[in-house]
Amino acid sequence: MKVFVILPAAGIGTRMAAAQPKQFLALAGLPILIHSLRAFAAVPRVSSIYVAVRQQEIPRVQAQIAEFLPLEFQSGHSQSESAHRLIHVVSGGDTRQDSVANALAALPAAPEDIVLVHDAVRPLIDAATIDRTIDAVMEHGAAIVGLPAIDTVKQVERTAHGALISSTIPREYVVLAQTPQGFRCDLLRRAFAEAAADGFLGTDEASIVERAGQPVAVVHGSAANLKITQPGDLALAEFYLAQRS
Ligand code: C5P
């Protein structure tokens, strides 16, 4: 059984109001995407990694991989051609789901192999959480990293006068979905095919797999595994990174 990783990194990142997509912004001197790649490259059970980026970004990302990743992961390195632990750069799509689908189509994975999908913009994922996710997928077939809700959670209706609360959701029934999200490859492929046939667009892979009728387990996440989305998140990520070292 092999473990493949897909990093969707083809977003434009409009909420960040930055000059370039957030996955390329510098965090402690390195592009955010490189931090995410290094985290998975450091896990021995990971076989290979597929990054989905915008077509025009492919040369830039290949150059960054050559500069910042261990030689064994670089396809240009002569000794690594026969190695399986390689990073592949593929073209993303207009939605996150399209980007993941493109990478999934490129994976040389067997039905029983495991596919982990991770937001490229969550650079602080740690090896222990990745390992626990792989273990949970081996046990349940599908598992995601999730964070229990700390705040009280309200369901709202959007009205012309703003949001109005319609109910309170007991927070013991709520987890906030993070990534990685991992699945047996055959299950993920079937769920993606069903979603495409039905025109369903999900904001994460679990929602696509849930609707295919498969139970998805939850592995405990951490607040440090934040998704860099808006101004201020970079400073918070720098803080968590400094705490680590
Ligand atoms: O859009 P959101 O902030 O949820 O993005 C989560 C991840 O999905 C990011 O790493 C982003 O680059 C990626 N993405 C993608 N293709 C898109 C849109 C988002 O790979 N079309």
Coordinates of N, CA and C and ligand atoms in Angstrom, one line a residue:
M1 N 0.8 -1.2 0.0 CA 0.0 0.0 0.0 C 0.9 1.3 0.0
K2 N 0.6 2.2 -0.9 CA 1.3 3.4 -1.0 C 0.5 4.6 -0.5
V3 N 1.2 5.7 -0.2 CA 0.5 6.9 0.2 C 0.8 8.0 -0.8
F4 N -0.2 8.5 -1.5 CA 0.0 9.6 -2.4 C -0.6 10.9 -1.7
V5 N 0.1 12.0 -2.0 CA -0.4 13.3 -1.5 C -0.8 14.2 -2.7
I6 N -1.9 14.9 -2.6 CA -2.3 15.9 -3.5 C -2.4 17.3 -2.8
L7 N -1.6 18.2 -3.3 CA -1.7 19.6 -2.8 C -2.3 20.5 -3.8
P8 N -3.6 20.9 -3.6 CA -4.2 21.8 -4.5 C -3.6 23.2 -4.2
A9 N -3.0 23.8 -5.2 CA -2.3 25.1 -5.0 C -2.6 26.0 -6.2
A10 N -3.8 25.9 -6.7 CA -4.1 26.7 -7.9 C -5.1 27.9 -7.7
G11 N -5.3 28.2 -6.4 CA -6.2 29.3 -6.0 C -5.6 30.6 -6.4
I12 N -6.5 31.6 -6.5 CA -6.0 33.0 -6.8 C -5.8 33.8 -5.5
G13 N -6.6 33.4 -4.4 CA -6.4 34.0 -3.1 C -6.9 35.5 -3.0
T14 N -8.1 35.8 -3.5 CA -8.5 37.2 -3.5 C -8.7 37.8 -2.1
R15 N -9.0 36.9 -1.1 CA -9.3 37.5 0.2 C -8.0 38.0 0.9
M16 N -6.8 37.6 0.4 CA -5.6 38.0 1.0 C -5.2 39.4 0.6
A17 N -5.7 39.9 -0.5 CA -5.4 41.3 -1.1 C -3.9 41.4 -1.2
A18 N -3.2 40.4 -1.7 CA -1.8 40.4 -1.9 C -1.4 40.5 -3.4
A19 N -0.2 40.8 -3.7 CA 0.2 40.9 -5.1 C 0.2 39.6 -5.8
Q20 N 0.4 38.5 -5.1 CA 0.4 37.2 -5.7 C -0.4 36.2 -4.9
P21 N -0.7 35.0 -5.5 CA -1.5 34.0 -4.7 C -0.8 33.7 -3.4
K22 N -1.7 33.4 -2.4 CA -1.1 33.3 -1.0 C -0.2 32.1 -0.9
Q23 N -0.3 31.1 -1.7 CA 0.6 29.9 -1.5 C 2.0 30.3 -1.9
F24 N 2.2 31.4 -2.6 CA 3.6 31.8 -2.9 C 4.1 32.9 -2.0
L25 N 3.3 33.4 -1.1 CA 3.8 34.4 -0.2 C 4.9 33.8 0.7
A26 N 5.9 34.7 1.2 CA 6.9 34.1 2.0 C 6.5 34.0 3.5
L27 N 6.8 32.9 4.1 CA 6.7 32.6 5.5 C 8.0 32.2 6.0
A28 N 8.6 33.0 6.9 CA 10.0 32.8 7.4 C 10.9 32.5 6.3
G29 N 10.8 33.3 5.2 CA 11.8 33.3 4.1 C 11.5 32.3 3.1
L30 N 10.5 31.4 3.2 CA 10.2 30.4 2.2 C 8.8 30.5 1.7
P31 N 8.5 30.2 0.4 CA 7.1 30.2 0.0 C 6.3 29.3 0.8
I32 N 5.0 29.7 1.1 CA 4.1 28.9 1.9 C 4.0 27.5 1.3
L33 N 3.9 27.3 0.0 CA 3.8 26.0 -0.6 C 4.9 25.1 -0.3
I34 N 6.1 25.7 -0.2 CA 7.3 24.9 0.1 C 7.3 24.4 1.5
H35 N 6.8 25.2 2.5 CA 6.6 24.6 3.8 C 5.7 23.4 3.8
S36 N 4.6 23.5 3.1 CA 3.6 22.4 3.0 C 4.2 21.2 2.4
L37 N 5.0 21.4 1.3 CA 5.6 20.3 0.6 C 6.7 19.6 1.5
R38 N 7.4 20.4 2.2 CA 8.5 19.8 3.1 C 7.8 19.0 4.2
A39 N 6.7 19.4 4.7 CA 6.0 18.7 5.8 C 5.7 17.3 5.3
F40 N 5.2 17.1 4.1 CA 4.8 15.8 3.6 C 6.1 15.0 3.2
A41 N 7.1 15.7 2.6 CA 8.3 15.1 2.2 C 9.0 14.4 3.4
A42 N 8.8 15.0 4.6 CA 9.4 14.5 5.8 C 8.8 13.2 6.4
V43 N 7.7 12.8 5.8 CA 7.0 11.6 6.3 C 7.4 10.4 5.5
P44 N 8.1 9.5 6.1 CA 8.6 8.3 5.3 C 7.6 7.5 4.5
R45 N 6.4 7.4 5.1 CA 5.3 6.6 4.4 C 4.8 7.3 3.2
V46 N 5.1 8.6 2.9 CA 4.6 9.2 1.7 C 5.4 8.8 0.5
S47 N 4.7 8.3 -0.5 CA 5.3 7.8 -1.7 C 5.7 8.9 -2.7
S48 N 4.7 9.7 -3.0 CA 4.9 10.8 -3.9 C 3.9 11.9 -3.8
I49 N 4.2 13.1 -4.2 CA 3.3 14.2 -4.0 C 3.0 14.9 -5.4
Y50 N 1.7 15.2 -5.5 CA 1.2 15.8 -6.8 C 0.7 17.2 -6.4
V51 N 1.3 18.3 -7.0 CA 0.9 19.6 -6.7 C 0.1 20.1 -7.9
A52 N -1.1 20.7 -7.7 CA -1.8 21.3 -8.8 C -1.7 22.8 -8.7
V53 N -1.1 23.4 -9.7 CA -1.0 24.8 -9.8 C -1.5 25.4 -11.1
R54 N -1.7 26.7 -11.2 CA -2.1 27.2 -12.5 C -1.1 27.0 -13.6
Q55 N -1.5 26.7 -14.8 CA -0.6 26.3 -15.9 C 0.6 27.3 -15.9
Q56 N 0.3 28.6 -15.8 CA 1.4 29.5 -16.0 C 2.4 29.5 -14.8
E57 N 2.0 28.9 -13.7 CA 2.9 28.8 -12.5 C 3.8 27.6 -12.5
I58 N 3.6 26.7 -13.4 CA 4.3 25.4 -13.4 C 5.8 25.6 -13.4
P59 N 6.4 26.4 -14.3 CA 7.9 26.6 -14.3 C 8.4 27.2 -12.9
R60 N 7.6 28.2 -12.4 CA 8.1 28.8 -11.1 C 8.1 27.7 -10.0
V61 N 7.0 26.9 -9.9 CA 7.0 25.9 -8.9 C 8.0 24.8 -9.0
Q62 N 8.3 24.4 -10.3 CA 9.3 23.4 -10.5 C 10.7 24.0 -10.1
A63 N 10.9 25.3 -10.3 CA 12.2 25.9 -9.9 C 12.3 25.9 -8.4
Q64 N 11.2 26.2 -7.7 CA 11.2 26.3 -6.3 C 11.4 24.9 -5.7
I65 N 10.9 23.9 -6.3 CA 11.1 22.5 -5.8 C 12.6 22.2 -5.9
A66 N 13.2 22.5 -7.1 CA 14.6 22.2 -7.3 C 15.4 23.0 -6.3
E67 N 15.0 24.1 -5.9 CA 15.8 24.9 -5.0 C 15.7 24.5 -3.5
F68 N 14.4 24.1 -3.1 CA 14.2 24.0 -1.7 C 13.8 22.6 -1.2
L69 N 13.7 21.6 -2.0 CA 13.3 20.3 -1.6 C 14.5 19.3 -1.6
P70 N 14.5 18.3 -0.8 CA 15.6 17.3 -0.8 C 15.7 16.7 -2.2
L71 N 17.0 16.4 -2.6 CA 17.3 15.9 -3.9 C 16.4 14.7 -4.3
E72 N 16.1 13.8 -3.3 CA 15.4 12.6 -3.6 C 14.0 12.9 -4.2
F73 N 13.5 14.2 -3.9 CA 12.2 14.5 -4.4 C 12.2 15.3 -5.7
Q74 N 13.3 15.5 -6.3 CA 13.4 16.3 -7.5 C 13.5 15.4 -8.7
S75 N 12.6 15.6 -9.7 CA 12.6 14.8 -10.9 C 13.8 15.0 -11.8
G76 N 14.4 16.2 -11.7 CA 15.6 16.4 -12.5 C 16.9 15.7 -12.0
H77 N 16.8 15.2 -10.8 CA 18.0 14.6 -10.2 C 18.2 13.2 -10.8
S78 N 19.4 13.0 -11.3 CA 19.6 11.7 -12.1 C 19.3 10.5 -11.3
Q79 N 19.7 10.4 -10.0 CA 19.5 9.2 -9.2 C 18.1 9.0 -8.8
S80 N 17.3 10.1 -8.8 CA 16.0 10.0 -8.3 C 15.0 9.5 -9.4
E81 N 15.4 9.4 -10.6 CA 14.5 9.0 -11.7 C 13.9 7.7 -11.4
S82 N 14.6 6.8 -10.8 CA 14.1 5.5 -10.5 C 13.4 5.5 -9.1
A83 N 13.6 6.5 -8.3 CA 13.0 6.6 -7.0 C 11.5 6.9 -7.2
H84 N 10.7 6.5 -6.2 CA 9.2 6.7 -6.3 C 8.8 8.0 -5.5
R85 N 9.7 8.4 -4.6 CA 9.4 9.6 -3.8 C 9.7 10.9 -4.6
L86 N 8.8 11.2 -5.5 CA 9.0 12.4 -6.3 C 7.9 13.4 -6.2
I87 N 8.1 14.6 -6.5 CA 7.1 15.6 -6.5 C 6.7 15.9 -8.0
H88 N 5.4 15.8 -8.3 CA 5.0 16.0 -9.7 C 4.1 17.3 -9.7
V89 N 4.3 18.1 -10.7 CA 3.5 19.4 -10.8 C 2.5 19.2 -11.9
V90 N 1.2 19.3 -11.6 CA 0.2 19.2 -12.6 C -0.6 20.5 -12.7
S91 N -1.4 20.6 -13.7 CA -2.2 21.8 -14.0 C -3.5 21.7 -13.1
G92 N -3.8 22.8 -12.4 CA -5.0 22.9 -11.6 C -6.2 23.3 -12.5
G93 N -7.4 23.5 -11.8 CA -8.6 23.9 -12.5 C -9.2 25.2 -11.9
D94 N -10.4 25.5 -12.3 CA -11.1 26.7 -11.9 C -11.6 26.6 -10.5
T95 N -11.9 25.4 -10.0 CA -12.3 25.3 -8.6 C -11.3 24.3 -7.9
R96 N -11.3 24.4 -6.6 CA -10.5 23.5 -5.8 C -10.8 22.0 -6.2
Q97 N -12.1 21.7 -6.4 CA -12.5 20.3 -6.7 C -11.9 19.9 -8.1
D98 N -11.9 20.9 -9.0 CA -11.3 20.6 -10.4 C -9.8 20.3 -10.2
S99 N -9.1 21.1 -9.4 CA -7.7 21.0 -9.2 C -7.4 19.6 -8.6
V100 N -8.2 19.2 -7.6 CA -7.9 17.9 -7.0 C -8.3 16.8 -8.0
A101 N -9.3 17.0 -8.8 CA -9.7 16.0 -9.8 C -8.6 15.8 -10.8
N102 N -8.0 16.9 -11.3 CA -6.9 16.8 -12.2 C -5.7 16.0 -11.7
A103 N -5.4 16.3 -10.4 CA -4.2 15.5 -9.8 C -4.6 14.1 -9.6
L104 N -5.9 13.8 -9.2 CA -6.3 12.5 -9.0 C -6.2 11.6 -10.3
A105 N -6.6 12.3 -11.4 CA -6.5 11.6 -12.7 C -5.1 11.2 -13.0
A106 N -4.1 12.0 -12.5 CA -2.7 11.7 -12.9 C -2.0 10.7 -11.9
L107 N -2.7 10.4 -10.8 CA -2.0 9.5 -9.8 C -1.9 8.0 -10.4
P108 N -0.7 7.4 -10.3 CA -0.6 6.0 -10.7 C -0.9 5.1 -9.5
A109 N -2.1 5.3 -8.9 CA -2.4 4.7 -7.7 C -3.3 3.4 -7.9
A110 N -3.1 2.4 -7.0 CA -3.9 1.2 -7.0 C -5.1 1.5 -6.1
P111 N -6.2 0.7 -6.3 CA -7.4 0.9 -5.5 C -7.2 1.0 -4.0
E112 N -6.3 0.2 -3.5 CA -6.1 0.1 -2.0 C -5.2 1.2 -1.5
D113 N -4.5 1.9 -2.4 CA -3.6 3.0 -2.0 C -4.3 4.1 -1.3
I114 N -3.6 4.9 -0.5 CA -4.2 6.0 0.2 C -3.9 7.3 -0.5
V115 N -4.9 8.2 -0.6 CA -4.7 9.5 -1.1 C -5.0 10.5 0.0
L116 N -4.0 11.4 0.3 CA -4.2 12.5 1.2 C -4.3 13.8 0.4
V117 N -5.3 14.6 0.7 CA -5.4 15.9 0.1 C -5.2 16.9 1.1
H118 N -4.3 17.9 0.8 CA -4.0 18.9 1.8 C -3.9 20.3 1.2
D119 N -4.6 21.3 1.8 CA -4.5 22.7 1.4 C -3.1 23.1 1.3
A120 N -2.6 23.6 0.2 CA -1.2 24.1 0.1 C -1.0 25.3 1.1
V121 N -2.1 25.9 1.4 CA -2.0 27.1 2.3 C -2.2 26.8 3.8
R122 N -1.9 25.5 4.1 CA -1.8 25.2 5.6 C -0.4 24.7 5.8
P123 N 0.5 25.6 5.9 CA 2.0 25.2 5.9 C 2.5 24.6 7.2
L124 N 1.6 24.7 8.3 CA 2.1 24.3 9.6 C 1.7 22.9 10.0
I125 N 1.2 22.1 9.0 CA 0.9 20.8 9.3 C 2.1 20.0 9.8
D126 N 1.9 19.1 10.8 CA 3.1 18.4 11.4 C 3.1 16.9 11.0
A127 N 4.2 16.3 11.1 CA 4.4 14.9 10.7 C 3.5 14.0 11.5
A128 N 3.4 14.3 12.8 CA 2.6 13.4 13.7 C 1.1 13.4 13.3
T129 N 0.6 14.5 12.9 CA -0.8 14.6 12.5 C -1.0 13.9 11.1
I130 N 0.0 14.0 10.2 CA -0.1 13.3 9.0 C -0.1 11.8 9.2
D131 N 0.8 11.4 10.1 CA 0.9 9.9 10.4 C -0.4 9.4 11.0
R132 N -1.0 10.2 11.9 CA -2.3 9.8 12.5 C -3.4 9.7 11.5
T133 N -3.4 10.6 10.5 CA -4.4 10.6 9.5 C -4.2 9.3 8.6
I134 N -3.0 9.0 8.3 CA -2.8 7.8 7.5 C -3.3 6.6 8.3
D135 N -3.0 6.5 9.6 CA -3.4 5.4 10.4 C -5.0 5.3 10.4
A136 N -5.6 6.4 10.5 CA -7.1 6.4 10.6 C -7.7 6.0 9.2
V137 N -7.1 6.4 8.1 CA -7.6 6.0 6.8 C -7.4 4.5 6.7
M138 N -6.3 3.9 7.2 CA -6.1 2.5 7.1 C -7.2 1.7 7.9
E139 N -7.6 2.4 9.0 CA -8.6 1.7 9.8 C -10.0 1.9 9.3
H140 N -10.4 3.1 8.8 CA -11.8 3.5 8.5 C -12.0 3.6 7.0
G141 N -11.0 3.8 6.2 CA -11.2 4.0 4.7 C -11.3 5.5 4.4
A142 N -11.6 6.3 5.4 CA -11.7 7.8 5.1 C -11.5 8.5 6.4
A143 N -10.7 9.5 6.5 CA -10.5 10.3 7.7 C -10.0 11.7 7.4
I144 N -10.5 12.6 8.2 CA -10.0 14.0 8.0 C -9.5 14.5 9.3
V145 N -8.7 15.6 9.3 CA -8.3 16.3 10.5 C -9.3 17.3 10.8
G146 N -9.8 17.4 12.0 CA -10.8 18.4 12.4 C -10.6 18.9 13.8
L147 N -11.1 20.1 14.0 CA -10.8 20.8 15.2 C -12.2 21.0 15.9
P148 N -12.3 20.5 17.2 CA -13.6 20.7 17.9 C -13.9 22.2 18.0
A149 N -15.2 22.5 18.0 CA -15.6 23.9 18.1 C -15.4 24.4 19.5
I150 N -14.8 25.6 19.7 CA -14.7 26.2 21.0 C -15.8 27.2 21.2
D151 N -16.1 27.9 20.2 CA -17.2 28.9 20.3 C -18.5 28.2 20.2
T152 N -19.6 28.9 20.7 CA -20.9 28.4 20.5 C -21.3 28.6 19.0
V153 N -21.9 27.6 18.4 CA -22.1 27.7 16.9 C -23.6 28.0 16.6
K154 N -23.9 29.0 15.8 CA -25.2 29.4 15.4 C -25.5 29.1 14.0
Q155 N -26.7 28.6 13.7 CA -27.1 28.6 12.3 C -27.8 29.9 12.0
V156 N -27.6 30.5 10.8 CA -28.2 31.8 10.6 C -28.9 31.8 9.2
E157 N -29.8 32.7 9.1 CA -30.4 33.0 7.8 C -29.9 34.3 7.4
R158 N -29.5 34.4 6.1 CA -29.0 35.7 5.6 C -30.2 36.5 5.1
T159 N -30.4 37.7 5.6 CA -31.5 38.5 5.2 C -31.0 39.8 4.7
A160 N -31.9 40.6 4.1 CA -31.4 41.9 3.6 C -30.9 42.8 4.8
H161 N -31.4 42.5 6.0 CA -31.0 43.3 7.2 C -29.8 42.7 8.0
G162 N -29.2 41.7 7.4 CA -28.0 41.0 8.0 C -28.4 39.6 8.4
A163 N -27.5 38.9 9.2 CA -27.8 37.6 9.6 C -28.7 37.5 10.8
L164 N -29.7 36.6 10.7 CA -30.6 36.3 11.8 C -30.4 34.9 12.3
I165 N -30.3 34.6 13.6 CA -30.1 33.3 14.1 C -31.3 32.5 13.9
S166 N -31.2 31.3 13.4 CA -32.3 30.4 13.3 C -32.2 29.2 14.3
S167 N -31.0 28.9 14.7 CA -30.9 27.9 15.8 C -29.5 27.8 16.3
T168 N -29.3 27.2 17.5 CA -28.0 27.0 18.1 C -27.6 25.5 17.9
I169 N -26.5 25.3 17.4 CA -26.0 23.9 17.1 C -25.1 23.5 18.3
P170 N -25.5 22.5 19.1 CA -24.7 22.1 20.2 C -23.3 21.8 19.8
R171 N -22.3 22.5 20.4 CA -21.0 22.4 19.8 C -20.3 21.1 19.9
E172 N -20.8 20.2 20.8 CA -20.2 18.8 20.9 C -20.5 18.1 19.6
Y173 N -21.4 18.6 18.8 CA -21.7 17.9 17.5 C -21.0 18.6 16.3
V174 N -20.1 19.5 16.7 CA -19.4 20.3 15.6 C -17.9 20.1 15.6
V175 N -17.3 19.8 14.4 CA -15.9 20.0 14.3 C -15.6 20.8 13.0
L176 N -14.6 21.6 13.1 CA -14.2 22.4 11.9 C -13.2 21.6 11.1
A177 N -13.6 21.4 9.8 CA -12.8 20.5 9.0 C -11.5 21.2 8.5
Q178 N -10.4 20.5 8.8 CA -9.1 21.0 8.3 C -8.6 20.0 7.2
T179 N -7.4 20.1 6.9 CA -6.8 19.0 6.1 C -5.4 18.6 6.8
P180 N -4.8 17.5 6.5 CA -5.2 16.6 5.4 C -6.5 15.9 5.6
Q181 N -7.1 15.5 4.4 CA -8.2 14.6 4.3 C -7.8 13.4 3.5
G182 N -7.9 12.2 4.1 CA -7.4 11.0 3.4 C -8.4 10.0 3.1
F183 N -8.2 9.2 2.1 CA -9.2 8.3 1.6 C -8.5 7.1 0.9
R184 N -9.1 5.9 0.9 CA -8.7 4.9 0.0 C -8.9 5.4 -1.4
C185 N -8.0 5.1 -2.3 CA -8.1 5.7 -3.6 C -9.3 5.4 -4.4
D186 N -9.7 4.1 -4.3 CA -10.9 3.7 -5.1 C -12.2 4.4 -4.6
L187 N -12.3 4.6 -3.3 CA -13.4 5.4 -2.7 C -13.4 6.8 -3.2
L188 N -12.3 7.5 -3.2 CA -12.2 8.9 -3.6 C -12.5 9.0 -5.1
R189 N -12.0 8.1 -5.9 CA -12.3 8.2 -7.3 C -13.8 8.0 -7.6
R190 N -14.4 7.0 -6.9 CA -15.8 6.8 -7.1 C -16.6 8.0 -6.7
A191 N -16.3 8.6 -5.5 CA -17.0 9.7 -5.0 C -16.9 10.9 -5.9
F192 N -15.7 11.1 -6.5 CA -15.5 12.2 -7.4 C -16.3 12.0 -8.7
A193 N -16.3 10.8 -9.2 CA -17.1 10.5 -10.4 C -18.6 10.8 -10.2
E194 N -19.1 10.4 -9.0 CA -20.5 10.6 -8.7 C -20.8 12.1 -8.6
A195 N -19.9 12.8 -7.9 CA -20.1 14.3 -7.8 C -20.1 15.0 -9.1
A196 N -19.2 14.5 -10.0 CA -19.1 15.2 -11.3 C -20.4 14.8 -12.1
A197 N -20.9 13.6 -12.0 CA -22.1 13.2 -12.7 C -23.3 14.0 -12.2
D198 N -23.3 14.3 -10.9 CA -24.5 15.0 -10.3 C -24.3 16.6 -10.3
G199 N -23.1 17.0 -10.8 CA -22.9 18.5 -10.8 C -22.7 19.0 -9.3
F200 N -22.3 18.2 -8.4 CA -22.1 18.6 -7.0 C -20.7 19.2 -6.8
L201 N -20.7 20.4 -6.2 CA -19.4 21.1 -6.0 C -19.2 21.2 -4.5
G202 N -18.2 20.6 -3.9 CA -18.0 20.6 -2.5 C -16.8 21.5 -2.1
T203 N -16.7 22.0 -0.9 CA -15.6 22.8 -0.5 C -14.5 22.0 0.1
D204 N -14.7 20.7 0.4 CA -13.7 19.8 0.8 C -13.9 18.4 0.2
E205 N -13.0 17.5 0.4 CA -13.1 16.2 -0.2 C -14.1 15.4 0.6
A206 N -14.1 15.6 2.0 CA -15.0 14.8 2.8 C -16.4 15.0 2.4
S207 N -16.8 16.2 2.0 CA -18.2 16.4 1.7 C -18.6 15.6 0.4
I208 N -17.6 15.4 -0.4 CA -17.9 14.6 -1.7 C -18.0 13.1 -1.3
V209 N -17.1 12.7 -0.3 CA -17.1 11.3 0.1 C -18.3 10.9 0.9
E210 N -18.7 11.9 1.8 CA -19.9 11.7 2.7 C -21.2 11.4 1.8
R211 N -21.3 12.2 0.7 CA -22.5 12.0 -0.1 C -22.5 10.7 -0.9
A212 N -21.3 10.1 -0.9 CA -21.3 8.8 -1.5 C -21.6 7.7 -0.5
G213 N -22.0 8.1 0.7 CA -22.4 7.1 1.7 C -21.4 6.5 2.6
Q214 N -20.2 7.1 2.5 CA -19.0 6.5 3.3 C -18.8 7.2 4.6
P215 N -18.8 6.5 5.8 CA -18.4 7.2 7.0 C -17.0 7.8 7.0
V216 N -16.8 8.9 7.5 CA -15.5 9.6 7.5 C -15.1 9.8 9.0
A217 N -14.0 9.3 9.4 CA -13.5 9.5 10.7 C -12.8 10.9 10.9
V218 N -12.7 11.3 12.2 CA -12.1 12.6 12.4 C -10.9 12.4 13.3
V219 N -9.7 13.0 12.9 CA -8.5 12.9 13.7 C -8.3 14.3 14.3
H220 N -7.9 14.4 15.6 CA -7.8 15.7 16.2 C -6.8 16.6 15.6
G221 N -7.2 17.8 15.2 CA -6.3 18.8 14.6 C -5.8 19.8 15.6
S222 N -5.2 20.9 15.2 CA -4.8 21.9 16.1 C -5.0 23.3 15.5
A223 N -5.1 24.3 16.3 CA -5.3 25.7 15.8 C -4.1 26.1 15.0
A224 N -2.9 25.5 15.3 CA -1.7 25.9 14.5 C -1.8 25.5 13.1
N225 N -2.6 24.6 12.7 CA -2.7 24.1 11.3 C -3.7 25.0 10.6
L226 N -3.4 26.3 10.7 CA -4.3 27.3 10.1 C -4.2 27.4 8.6
K227 N -5.3 27.8 8.0 CA -5.4 28.0 6.6 C -5.1 29.5 6.3
I228 N -4.0 29.8 5.7 CA -3.7 31.2 5.5 C -4.6 31.8 4.4
T229 N -5.5 32.7 4.9 CA -6.6 33.1 4.1 C -6.7 34.7 4.0
Q230 N -6.5 35.3 5.1 CA -6.7 36.8 5.1 C -5.5 37.5 5.8
P231 N -5.4 38.8 5.5 CA -4.3 39.5 6.1 C -4.3 39.3 7.6
G232 N -3.1 39.1 8.2 CA -3.0 38.8 9.7 C -2.7 37.3 9.9
D233 N -3.1 36.5 9.0 CA -2.9 35.0 9.1 C -1.4 34.7 9.0
L234 N -0.7 35.5 8.2 CA 0.8 35.3 8.0 C 1.5 35.5 9.3
A235 N 1.2 36.6 10.0 CA 1.8 37.0 11.2 C 1.6 35.9 12.3
L236 N 0.3 35.4 12.3 CA 0.0 34.3 13.2 C 0.8 33.1 12.9
A237 N 1.0 32.7 11.6 CA 1.8 31.6 11.2 C 3.2 31.7 11.6
E238 N 3.8 33.0 11.4 CA 5.1 33.2 11.8 C 5.3 33.0 13.4
F239 N 4.3 33.4 14.1 CA 4.3 33.2 15.6 C 4.3 31.7 15.9
Y240 N 3.5 30.9 15.3 CA 3.4 29.5 15.6 C 4.8 28.8 15.2
L241 N 5.3 29.3 14.1 CA 6.6 28.7 13.6 C 7.7 29.0 14.6
A242 N 7.7 30.3 15.1 CA 8.8 30.7 16.1 C 8.6 29.8 17.4
Q243 N 7.4 29.5 17.8 CA 7.1 28.8 19.0 C 7.7 27.4 18.9
R244 N 7.7 26.8 17.6 CA 8.1 25.5 17.4 C 9.6 25.4 17.6
S245 N 10.4 26.4 17.1 CA 11.8 26.3 17.1 C 12.3 26.9 18.4
Ligands
C5P1 O1 -10.1 28.6 -1.9 P1 -9.5 28.1 -0.6 O2 -8.9 29.2 0.2 O3 -10.4 27.2 0.2 O4 -8.3 27.2 -1.1 C1 -7.8 26.1 -0.5 C2 -6.7 25.4 -1.3 O5 -7.3 25.1 -2.6 C3 -5.6 26.4 -1.6 O6 -4.4 25.8 -1.4 C4 -5.8 26.9 -3.0 O7 -4.6 27.2 -3.7 C5 -6.5 25.6 -3.6 N1 -7.2 25.9 -4.9 C6 -6.9 25.2 -6.0 N2 -7.6 25.5 -7.2 C7 -8.6 26.4 -7.2 C8 -9.0 27.1 -6.0 C9 -8.3 26.8 -4.8 O8 -6.0 24.4 -6.1 N3 -9.2 26.7 -8.4

